[in-house]
PDB file of C-alpha atoms in Angstrom:
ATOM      1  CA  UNK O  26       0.000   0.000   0.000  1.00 57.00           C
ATOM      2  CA  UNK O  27       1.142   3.235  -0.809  1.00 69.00           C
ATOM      3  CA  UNK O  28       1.728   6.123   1.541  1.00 61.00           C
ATOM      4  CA  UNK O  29      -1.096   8.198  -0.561  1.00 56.00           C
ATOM      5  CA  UNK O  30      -3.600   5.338  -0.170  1.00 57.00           C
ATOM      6  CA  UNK O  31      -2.762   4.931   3.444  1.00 53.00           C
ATOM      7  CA  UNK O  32      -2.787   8.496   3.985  1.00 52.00           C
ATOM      8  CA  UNK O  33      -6.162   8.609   2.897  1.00 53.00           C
ATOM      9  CA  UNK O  34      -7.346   5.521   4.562  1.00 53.00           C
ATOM     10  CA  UNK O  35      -6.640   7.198   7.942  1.00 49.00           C
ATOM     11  CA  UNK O  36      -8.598  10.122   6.944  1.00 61.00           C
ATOM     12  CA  UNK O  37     -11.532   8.507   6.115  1.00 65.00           C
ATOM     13  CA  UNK O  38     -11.199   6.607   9.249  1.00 68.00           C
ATOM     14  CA  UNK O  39     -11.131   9.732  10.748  1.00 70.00           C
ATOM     15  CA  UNK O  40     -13.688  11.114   9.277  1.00 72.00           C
ATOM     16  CA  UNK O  41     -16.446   7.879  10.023  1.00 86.00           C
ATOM     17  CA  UNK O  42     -15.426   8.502  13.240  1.00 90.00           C
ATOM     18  CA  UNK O  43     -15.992  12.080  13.813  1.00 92.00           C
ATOM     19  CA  UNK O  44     -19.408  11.674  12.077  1.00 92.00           C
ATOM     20  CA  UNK O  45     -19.808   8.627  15.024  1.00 95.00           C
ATOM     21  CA  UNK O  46     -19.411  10.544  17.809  1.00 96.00           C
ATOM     22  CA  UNK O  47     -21.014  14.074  16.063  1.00 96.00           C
ATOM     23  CA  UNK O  48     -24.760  11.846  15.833  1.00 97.00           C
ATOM     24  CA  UNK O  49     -23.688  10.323  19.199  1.00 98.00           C
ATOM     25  CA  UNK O  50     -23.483  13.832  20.557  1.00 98.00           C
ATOM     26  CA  UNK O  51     -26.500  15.164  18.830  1.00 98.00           C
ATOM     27  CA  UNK O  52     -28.758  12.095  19.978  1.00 98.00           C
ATOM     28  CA  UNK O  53     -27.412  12.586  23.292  1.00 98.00           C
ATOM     29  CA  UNK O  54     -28.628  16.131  23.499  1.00 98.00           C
ATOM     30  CA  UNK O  55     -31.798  15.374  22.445  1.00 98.00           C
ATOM     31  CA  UNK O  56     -33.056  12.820  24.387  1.00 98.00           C
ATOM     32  CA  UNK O  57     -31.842  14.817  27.588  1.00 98.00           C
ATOM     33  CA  UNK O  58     -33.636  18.184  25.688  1.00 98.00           C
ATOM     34  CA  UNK O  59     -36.585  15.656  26.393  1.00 98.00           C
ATOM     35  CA  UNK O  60     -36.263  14.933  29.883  1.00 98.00           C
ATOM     36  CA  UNK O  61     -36.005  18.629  30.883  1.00 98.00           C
ATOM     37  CA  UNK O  62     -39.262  19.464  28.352  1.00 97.00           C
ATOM     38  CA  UNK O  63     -37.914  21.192  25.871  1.00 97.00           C
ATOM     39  CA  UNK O  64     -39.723  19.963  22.935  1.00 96.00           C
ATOM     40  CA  UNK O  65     -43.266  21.231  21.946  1.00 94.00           C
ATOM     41  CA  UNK O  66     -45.167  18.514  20.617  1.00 94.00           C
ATOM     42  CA  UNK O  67     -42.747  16.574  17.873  1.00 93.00           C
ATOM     43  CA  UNK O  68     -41.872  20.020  16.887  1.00 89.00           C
ATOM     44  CA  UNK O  69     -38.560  21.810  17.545  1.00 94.00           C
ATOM     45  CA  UNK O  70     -34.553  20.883  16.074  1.00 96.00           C
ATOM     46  CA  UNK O  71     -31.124  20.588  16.711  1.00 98.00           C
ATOM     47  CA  UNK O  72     -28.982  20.488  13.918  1.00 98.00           C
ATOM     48  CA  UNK O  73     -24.846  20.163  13.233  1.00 98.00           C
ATOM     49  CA  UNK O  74     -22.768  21.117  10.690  1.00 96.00           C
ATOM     50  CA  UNK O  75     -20.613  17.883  10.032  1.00 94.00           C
ATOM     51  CA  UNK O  76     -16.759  17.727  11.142  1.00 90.00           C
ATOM     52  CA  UNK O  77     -14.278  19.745   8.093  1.00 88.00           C
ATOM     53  CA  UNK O  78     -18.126  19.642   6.031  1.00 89.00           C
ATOM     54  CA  UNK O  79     -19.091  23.295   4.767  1.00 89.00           C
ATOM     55  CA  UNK O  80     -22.518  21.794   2.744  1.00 93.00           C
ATOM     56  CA  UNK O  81     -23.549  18.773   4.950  1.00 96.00           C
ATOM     57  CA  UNK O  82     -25.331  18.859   8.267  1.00 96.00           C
ATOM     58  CA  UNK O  83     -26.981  16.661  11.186  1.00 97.00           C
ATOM     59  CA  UNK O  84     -31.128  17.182  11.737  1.00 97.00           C
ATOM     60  CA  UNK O  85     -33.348  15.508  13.857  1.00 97.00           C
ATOM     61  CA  UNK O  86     -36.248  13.559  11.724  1.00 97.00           C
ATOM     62  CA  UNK O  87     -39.862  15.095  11.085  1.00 96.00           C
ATOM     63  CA  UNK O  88     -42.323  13.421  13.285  1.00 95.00           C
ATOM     64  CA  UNK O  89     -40.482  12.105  16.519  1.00 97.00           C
ATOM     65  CA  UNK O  90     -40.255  12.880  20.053  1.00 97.00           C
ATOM     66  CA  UNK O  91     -36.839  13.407  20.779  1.00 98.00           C
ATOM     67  CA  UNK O  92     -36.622  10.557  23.541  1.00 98.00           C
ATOM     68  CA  UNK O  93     -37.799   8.224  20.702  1.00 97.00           C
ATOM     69  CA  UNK O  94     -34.008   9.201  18.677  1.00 98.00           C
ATOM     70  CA  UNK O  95     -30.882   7.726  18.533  1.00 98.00           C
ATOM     71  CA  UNK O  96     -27.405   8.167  16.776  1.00 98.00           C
ATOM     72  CA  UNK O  97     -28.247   6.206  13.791  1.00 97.00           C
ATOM     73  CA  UNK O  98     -32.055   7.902  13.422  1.00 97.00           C
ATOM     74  CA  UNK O  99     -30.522  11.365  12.694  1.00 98.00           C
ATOM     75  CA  UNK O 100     -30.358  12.429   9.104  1.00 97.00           C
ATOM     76  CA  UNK O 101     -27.911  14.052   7.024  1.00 96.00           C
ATOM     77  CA  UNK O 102     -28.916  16.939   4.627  1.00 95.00           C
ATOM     78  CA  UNK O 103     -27.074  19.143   2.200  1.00 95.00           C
ATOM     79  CA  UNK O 104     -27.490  23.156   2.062  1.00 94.00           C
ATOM     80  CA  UNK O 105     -30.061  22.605  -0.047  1.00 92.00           C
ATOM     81  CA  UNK O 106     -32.370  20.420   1.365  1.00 89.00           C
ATOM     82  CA  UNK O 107     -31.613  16.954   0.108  1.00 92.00           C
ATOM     83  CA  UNK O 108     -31.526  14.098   2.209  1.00 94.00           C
ATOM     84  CA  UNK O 109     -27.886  12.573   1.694  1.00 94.00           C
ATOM     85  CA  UNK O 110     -28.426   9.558   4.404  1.00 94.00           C
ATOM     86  CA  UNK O 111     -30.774   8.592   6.497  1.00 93.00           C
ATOM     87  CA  UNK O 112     -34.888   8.285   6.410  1.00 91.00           C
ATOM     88  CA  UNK O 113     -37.691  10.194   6.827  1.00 92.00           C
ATOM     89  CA  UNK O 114     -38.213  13.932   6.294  1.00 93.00           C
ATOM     90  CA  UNK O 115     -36.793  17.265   7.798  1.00 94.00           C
ATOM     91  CA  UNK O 116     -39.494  19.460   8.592  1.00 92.00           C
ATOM     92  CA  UNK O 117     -39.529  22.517   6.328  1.00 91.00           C
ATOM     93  CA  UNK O 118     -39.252  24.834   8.955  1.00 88.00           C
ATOM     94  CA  UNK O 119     -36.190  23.041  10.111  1.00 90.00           C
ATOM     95  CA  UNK O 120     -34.471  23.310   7.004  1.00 92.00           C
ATOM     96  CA  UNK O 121     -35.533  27.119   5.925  1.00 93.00           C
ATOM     97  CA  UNK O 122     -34.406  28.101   9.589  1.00 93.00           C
ATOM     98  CA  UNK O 123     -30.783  25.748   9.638  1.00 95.00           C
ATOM     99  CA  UNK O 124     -29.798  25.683   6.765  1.00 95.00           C
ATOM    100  CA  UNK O 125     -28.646  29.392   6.289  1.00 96.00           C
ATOM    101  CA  UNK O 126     -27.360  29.583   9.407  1.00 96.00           C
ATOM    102  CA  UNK O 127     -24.977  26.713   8.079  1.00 96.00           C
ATOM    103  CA  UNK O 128     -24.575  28.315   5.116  1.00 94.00           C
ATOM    104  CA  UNK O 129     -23.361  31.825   6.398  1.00 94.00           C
ATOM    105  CA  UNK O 130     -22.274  31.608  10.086  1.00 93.00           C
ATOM    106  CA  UNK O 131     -19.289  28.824   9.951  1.00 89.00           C
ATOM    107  CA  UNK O 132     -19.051  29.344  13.742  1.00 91.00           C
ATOM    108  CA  UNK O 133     -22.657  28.382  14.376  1.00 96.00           C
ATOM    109  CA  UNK O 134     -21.817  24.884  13.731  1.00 97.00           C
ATOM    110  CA  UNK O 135     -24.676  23.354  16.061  1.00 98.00           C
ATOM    111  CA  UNK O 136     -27.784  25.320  15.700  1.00 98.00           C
ATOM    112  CA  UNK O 137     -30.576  24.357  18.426  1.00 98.00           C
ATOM    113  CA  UNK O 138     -34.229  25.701  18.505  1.00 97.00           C
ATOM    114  CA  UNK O 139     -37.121  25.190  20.747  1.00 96.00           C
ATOM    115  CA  UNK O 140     -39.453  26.593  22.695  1.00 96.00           C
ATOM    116  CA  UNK O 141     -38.305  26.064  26.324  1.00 97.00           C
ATOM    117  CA  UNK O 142     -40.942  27.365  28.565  1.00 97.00           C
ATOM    118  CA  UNK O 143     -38.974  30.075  30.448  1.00 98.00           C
ATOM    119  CA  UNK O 144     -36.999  31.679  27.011  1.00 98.00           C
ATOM    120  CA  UNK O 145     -40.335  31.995  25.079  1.00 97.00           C
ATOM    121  CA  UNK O 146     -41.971  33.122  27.851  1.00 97.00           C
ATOM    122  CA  UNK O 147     -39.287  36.279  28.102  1.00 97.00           C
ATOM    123  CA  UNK O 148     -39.740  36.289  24.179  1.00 97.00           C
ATOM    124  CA  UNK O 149     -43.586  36.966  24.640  1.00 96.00           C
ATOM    125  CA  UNK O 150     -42.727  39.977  26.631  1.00 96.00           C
ATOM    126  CA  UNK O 151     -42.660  43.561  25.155  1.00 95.00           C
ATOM    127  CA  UNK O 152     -38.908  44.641  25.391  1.00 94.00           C
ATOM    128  CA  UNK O 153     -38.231  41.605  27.268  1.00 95.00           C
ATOM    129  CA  UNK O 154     -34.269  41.127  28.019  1.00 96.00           C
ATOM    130  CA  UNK O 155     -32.222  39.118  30.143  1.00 97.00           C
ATOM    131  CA  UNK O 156     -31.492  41.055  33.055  1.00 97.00           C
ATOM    132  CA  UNK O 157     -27.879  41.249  34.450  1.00 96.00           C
ATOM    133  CA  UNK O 158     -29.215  39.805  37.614  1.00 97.00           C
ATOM    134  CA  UNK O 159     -28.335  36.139  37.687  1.00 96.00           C
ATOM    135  CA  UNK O 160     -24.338  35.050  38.043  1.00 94.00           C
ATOM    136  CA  UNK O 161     -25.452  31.971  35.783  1.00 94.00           C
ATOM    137  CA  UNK O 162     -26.316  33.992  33.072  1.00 95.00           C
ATOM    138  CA  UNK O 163     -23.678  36.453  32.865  1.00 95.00           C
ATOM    139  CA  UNK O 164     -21.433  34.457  30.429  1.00 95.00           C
ATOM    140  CA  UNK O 165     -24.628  35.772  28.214  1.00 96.00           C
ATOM    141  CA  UNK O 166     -23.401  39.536  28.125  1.00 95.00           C
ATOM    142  CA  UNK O 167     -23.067  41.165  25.191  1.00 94.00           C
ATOM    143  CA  UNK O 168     -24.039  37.533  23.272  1.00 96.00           C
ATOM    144  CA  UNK O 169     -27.427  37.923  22.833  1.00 98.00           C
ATOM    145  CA  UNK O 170     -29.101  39.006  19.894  1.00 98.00           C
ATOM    146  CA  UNK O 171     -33.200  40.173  20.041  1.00 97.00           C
ATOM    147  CA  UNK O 172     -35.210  39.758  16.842  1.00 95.00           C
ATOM    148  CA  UNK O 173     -38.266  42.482  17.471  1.00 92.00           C
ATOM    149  CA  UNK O 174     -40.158  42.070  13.552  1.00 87.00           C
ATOM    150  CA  UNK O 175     -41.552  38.779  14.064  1.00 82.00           C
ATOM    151  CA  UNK O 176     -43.136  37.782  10.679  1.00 79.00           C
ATOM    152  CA  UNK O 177     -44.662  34.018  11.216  1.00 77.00           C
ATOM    153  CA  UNK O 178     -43.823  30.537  10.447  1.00 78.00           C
ATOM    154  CA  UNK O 179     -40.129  30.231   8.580  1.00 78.00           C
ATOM    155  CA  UNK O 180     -41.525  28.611   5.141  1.00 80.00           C
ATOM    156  CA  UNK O 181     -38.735  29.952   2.870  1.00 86.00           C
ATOM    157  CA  UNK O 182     -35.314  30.291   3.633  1.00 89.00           C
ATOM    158  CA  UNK O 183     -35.597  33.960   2.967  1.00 91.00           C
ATOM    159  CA  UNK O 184     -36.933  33.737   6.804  1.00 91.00           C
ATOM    160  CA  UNK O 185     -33.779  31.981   7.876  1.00 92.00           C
ATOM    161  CA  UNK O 186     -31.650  34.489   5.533  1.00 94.00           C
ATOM    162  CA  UNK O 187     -33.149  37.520   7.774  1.00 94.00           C
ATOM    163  CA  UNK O 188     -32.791  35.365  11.040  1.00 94.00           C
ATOM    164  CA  UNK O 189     -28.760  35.140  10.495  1.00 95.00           C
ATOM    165  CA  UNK O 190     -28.523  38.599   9.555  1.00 95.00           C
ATOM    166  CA  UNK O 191     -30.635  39.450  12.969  1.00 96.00           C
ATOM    167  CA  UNK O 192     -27.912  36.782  14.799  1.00 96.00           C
ATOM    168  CA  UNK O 193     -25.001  38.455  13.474  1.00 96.00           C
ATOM    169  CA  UNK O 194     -22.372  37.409  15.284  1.00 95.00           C
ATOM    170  CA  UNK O 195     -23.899  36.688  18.771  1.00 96.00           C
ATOM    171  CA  UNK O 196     -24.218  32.958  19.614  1.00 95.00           C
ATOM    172  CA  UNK O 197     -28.090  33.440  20.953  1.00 98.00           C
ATOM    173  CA  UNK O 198     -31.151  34.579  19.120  1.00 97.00           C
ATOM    174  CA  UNK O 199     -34.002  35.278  21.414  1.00 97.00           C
ATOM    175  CA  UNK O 200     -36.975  35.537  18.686  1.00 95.00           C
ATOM    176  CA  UNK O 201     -39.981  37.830  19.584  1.00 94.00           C
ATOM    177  CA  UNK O 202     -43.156  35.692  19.507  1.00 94.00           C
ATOM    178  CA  UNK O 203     -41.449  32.819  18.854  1.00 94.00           C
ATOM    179  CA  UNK O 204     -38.786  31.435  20.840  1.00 95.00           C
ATOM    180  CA  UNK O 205     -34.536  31.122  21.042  1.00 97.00           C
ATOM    181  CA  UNK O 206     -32.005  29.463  18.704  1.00 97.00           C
ATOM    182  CA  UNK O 207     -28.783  28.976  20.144  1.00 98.00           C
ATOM    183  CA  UNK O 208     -25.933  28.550  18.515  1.00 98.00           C
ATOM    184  CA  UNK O 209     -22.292  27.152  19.250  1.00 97.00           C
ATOM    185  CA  UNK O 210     -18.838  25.850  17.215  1.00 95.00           C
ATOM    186  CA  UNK O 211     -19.534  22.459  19.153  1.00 97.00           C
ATOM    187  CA  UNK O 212     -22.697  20.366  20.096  1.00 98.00           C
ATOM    188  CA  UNK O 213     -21.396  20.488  23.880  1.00 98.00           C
ATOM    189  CA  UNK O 214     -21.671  24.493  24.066  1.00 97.00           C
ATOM    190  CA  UNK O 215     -24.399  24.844  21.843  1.00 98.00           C
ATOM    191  CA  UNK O 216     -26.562  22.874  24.172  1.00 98.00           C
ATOM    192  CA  UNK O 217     -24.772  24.046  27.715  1.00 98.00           C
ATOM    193  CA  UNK O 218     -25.652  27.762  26.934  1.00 97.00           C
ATOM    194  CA  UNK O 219     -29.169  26.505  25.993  1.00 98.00           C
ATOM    195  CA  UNK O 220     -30.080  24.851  29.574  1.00 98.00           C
ATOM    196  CA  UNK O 221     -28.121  28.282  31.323  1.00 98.00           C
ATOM    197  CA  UNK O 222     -30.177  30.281  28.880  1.00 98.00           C
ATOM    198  CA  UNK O 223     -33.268  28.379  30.249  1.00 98.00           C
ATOM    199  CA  UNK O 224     -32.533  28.580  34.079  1.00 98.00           C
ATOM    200  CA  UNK O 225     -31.344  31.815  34.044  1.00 98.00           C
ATOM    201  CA  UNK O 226     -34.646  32.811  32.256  1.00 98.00           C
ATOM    202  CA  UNK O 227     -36.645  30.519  34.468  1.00 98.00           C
ATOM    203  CA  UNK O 228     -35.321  32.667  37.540  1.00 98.00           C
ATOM    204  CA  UNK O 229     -35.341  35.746  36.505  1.00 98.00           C
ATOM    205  CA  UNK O 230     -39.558  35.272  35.422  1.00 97.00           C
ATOM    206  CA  UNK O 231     -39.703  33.638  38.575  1.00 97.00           C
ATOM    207  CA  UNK O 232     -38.093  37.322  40.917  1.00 97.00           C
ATOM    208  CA  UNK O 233     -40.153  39.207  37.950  1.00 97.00           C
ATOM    209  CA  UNK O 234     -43.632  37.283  39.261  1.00 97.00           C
ATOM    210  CA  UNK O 235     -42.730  39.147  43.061  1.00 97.00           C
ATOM    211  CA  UNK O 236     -43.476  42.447  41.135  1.00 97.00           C
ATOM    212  CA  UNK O 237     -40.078  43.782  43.162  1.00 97.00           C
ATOM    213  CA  UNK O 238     -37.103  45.684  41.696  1.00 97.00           C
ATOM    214  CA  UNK O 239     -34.304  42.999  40.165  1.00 96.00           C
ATOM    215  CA  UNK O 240     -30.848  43.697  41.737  1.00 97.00           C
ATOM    216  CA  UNK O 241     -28.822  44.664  39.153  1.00 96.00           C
ATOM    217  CA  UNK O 242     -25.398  44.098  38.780  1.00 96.00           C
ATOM    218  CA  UNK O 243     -22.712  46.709  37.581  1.00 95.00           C
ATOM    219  CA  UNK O 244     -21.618  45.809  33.956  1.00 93.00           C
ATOM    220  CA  UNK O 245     -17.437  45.217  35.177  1.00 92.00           C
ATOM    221  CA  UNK O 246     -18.847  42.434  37.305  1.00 93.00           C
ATOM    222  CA  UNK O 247     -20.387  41.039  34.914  1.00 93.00           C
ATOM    223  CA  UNK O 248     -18.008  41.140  32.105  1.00 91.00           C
ATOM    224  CA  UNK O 249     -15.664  39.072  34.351  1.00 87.00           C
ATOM    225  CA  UNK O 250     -17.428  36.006  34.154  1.00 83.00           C
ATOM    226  CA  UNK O 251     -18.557  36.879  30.263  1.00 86.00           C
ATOM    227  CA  UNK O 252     -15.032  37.562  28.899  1.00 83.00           C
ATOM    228  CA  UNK O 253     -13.838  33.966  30.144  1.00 81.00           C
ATOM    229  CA  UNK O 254     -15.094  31.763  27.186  1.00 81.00           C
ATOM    230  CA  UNK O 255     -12.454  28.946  27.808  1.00 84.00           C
ATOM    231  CA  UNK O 256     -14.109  28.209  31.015  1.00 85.00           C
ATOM    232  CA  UNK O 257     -17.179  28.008  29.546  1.00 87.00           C
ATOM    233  CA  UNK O 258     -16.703  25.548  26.911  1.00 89.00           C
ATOM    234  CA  UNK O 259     -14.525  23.619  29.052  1.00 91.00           C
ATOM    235  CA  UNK O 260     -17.577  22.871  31.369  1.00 94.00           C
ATOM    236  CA  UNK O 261     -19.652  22.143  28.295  1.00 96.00           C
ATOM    237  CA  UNK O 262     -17.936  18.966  27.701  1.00 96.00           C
ATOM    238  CA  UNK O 263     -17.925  18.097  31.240  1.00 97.00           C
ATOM    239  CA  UNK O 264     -21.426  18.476  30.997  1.00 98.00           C
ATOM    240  CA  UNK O 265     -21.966  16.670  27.958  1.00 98.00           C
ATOM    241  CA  UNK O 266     -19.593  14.026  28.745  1.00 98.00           C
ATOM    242  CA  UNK O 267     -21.774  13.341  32.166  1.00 98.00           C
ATOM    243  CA  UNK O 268     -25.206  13.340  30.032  1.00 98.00           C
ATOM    244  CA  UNK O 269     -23.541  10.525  27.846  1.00 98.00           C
ATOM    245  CA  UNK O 270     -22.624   8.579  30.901  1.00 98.00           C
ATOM    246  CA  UNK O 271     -26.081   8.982  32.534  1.00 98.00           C
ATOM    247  CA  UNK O 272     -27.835   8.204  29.255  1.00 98.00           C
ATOM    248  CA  UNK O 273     -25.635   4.904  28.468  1.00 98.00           C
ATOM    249  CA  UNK O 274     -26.712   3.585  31.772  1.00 98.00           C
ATOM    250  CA  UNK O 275     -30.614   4.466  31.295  1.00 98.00           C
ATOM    251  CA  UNK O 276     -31.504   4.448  28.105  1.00 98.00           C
ATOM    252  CA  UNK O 277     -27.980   2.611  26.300  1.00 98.00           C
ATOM    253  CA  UNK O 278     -29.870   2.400  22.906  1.00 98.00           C
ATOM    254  CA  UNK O 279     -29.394   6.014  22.114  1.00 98.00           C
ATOM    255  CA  UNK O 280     -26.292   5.088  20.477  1.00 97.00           C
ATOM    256  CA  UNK O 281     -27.733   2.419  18.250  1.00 96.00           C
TER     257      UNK O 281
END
């Protein structure tokens, strides 16, 4: 065997195994998305751009709860909306919404909507914003994007076109009406910044419900914890890594 042929024999290796653990991680997500409620009916999606893929990414099928899914039930679609493996469909909102966030934000490599309870609710508010009130959610700072001009269901990617544009390069979209997309360059920090999104939301509707002033906290404070991404993303995989470990005793088939 050559060195040329081995060479690329390693990479694809590589490769199948990246794309492994990427629906591994994605599956994993989902079903524990499902055991804190985070899906509305079988609606909702988490999607991943594929490892050194620019026009290939991971979606959760049409039509399933997310504890039904595993590694192997995830599909892969192209920029343009055809299924390159797996079965089943990708719901059209899924695709007009993902797919140009693929397409033009590189660094939004795992894109996850829903419609958590305590992040719509704040999105249902006039002018609602995440207070500077909660230590949790002041790695949020500055990282937060608020799309006001709500215009109904995403059935073109025109939609998703104006949703990057109103993302710009924050890594969290709260939508007005609607609901938040988070975004992150891995599965692990996409999904830890959407549970801290969601308690941090969940508390601060909680204080707002005792009609008294929120303590505030002054902005220097705040930008301690914010500036310190490393420390975030580090933590992601910890918390990732012990959601695969909890899963594989409970419900081992999510890998299948």
């Amino acid at each position: 065997m050559t060195q040329a042929i081995q060479t690329e024999t390693v990479e694809r290796t590589k490769m199948r195994a990246e794309f492994r653990q990427s629906r591994v991680d994605l599956a994993a997500v989902l079903r524990w998305s499902a055991r804190l409620g985070y899906q509305q009916g079988v609606c909702n999606h988490f999607s991943f751009l594929l490892p050194d893929q620019e026009e290939l990414f991971l979606v959760n099928p049409e039509g399933f709860f997310w504890s039904e899914l595993t590694a192997s039930s995830l599909i892969i679609c192209d920029l343009d909306g055809n299924i390159v493996e797996g079965s089943g469909t990708v719901e059209r909102t899924a695709f007009c919404l993902h797919a140009p966030i693929h397409r033009h934000n590189k660094q939004a490599r795992a894109a996850l909507h829903t419609h958590t309870p305590y992040a719509t609710a704040l999105c249902l508010l006039e002018g609602g914003r995440l207070e500077p009130v909660n230590m949790a959610g002041f790695q949020f700072d500055g990282k937060i994007a608020y799309d006001e001009d709500h215009q109904g269901g995403a059935h073109s990617t025109d939609e998703g076109d104006r949703e990057v544009r109103a993302l710009g390069d924050k890594n969290i979209l709260m939508m007005r009406n609607h609901g938040p997309m988070v975004v992150g360059r891995t599965i692990a920090s996409a999904f830890d910044r959407l549970y801290y999104l969601e308690e941090v939301c969940k508390r601060q509707v909680l204080a707002m419900s005792t009609n008294r002033p929120m303590q505030h906290v002054p902005s220097e404070v705040v930008q301690q914890l914010s500036e310190d991404e490393e420390l975030f993303d580090a933590y992601a995989e910890k918390h990732l890594n012990a959601i695969k470990r909890v899963l594989s005793r409970e419900e081992p088939e999510f890998t299948q």
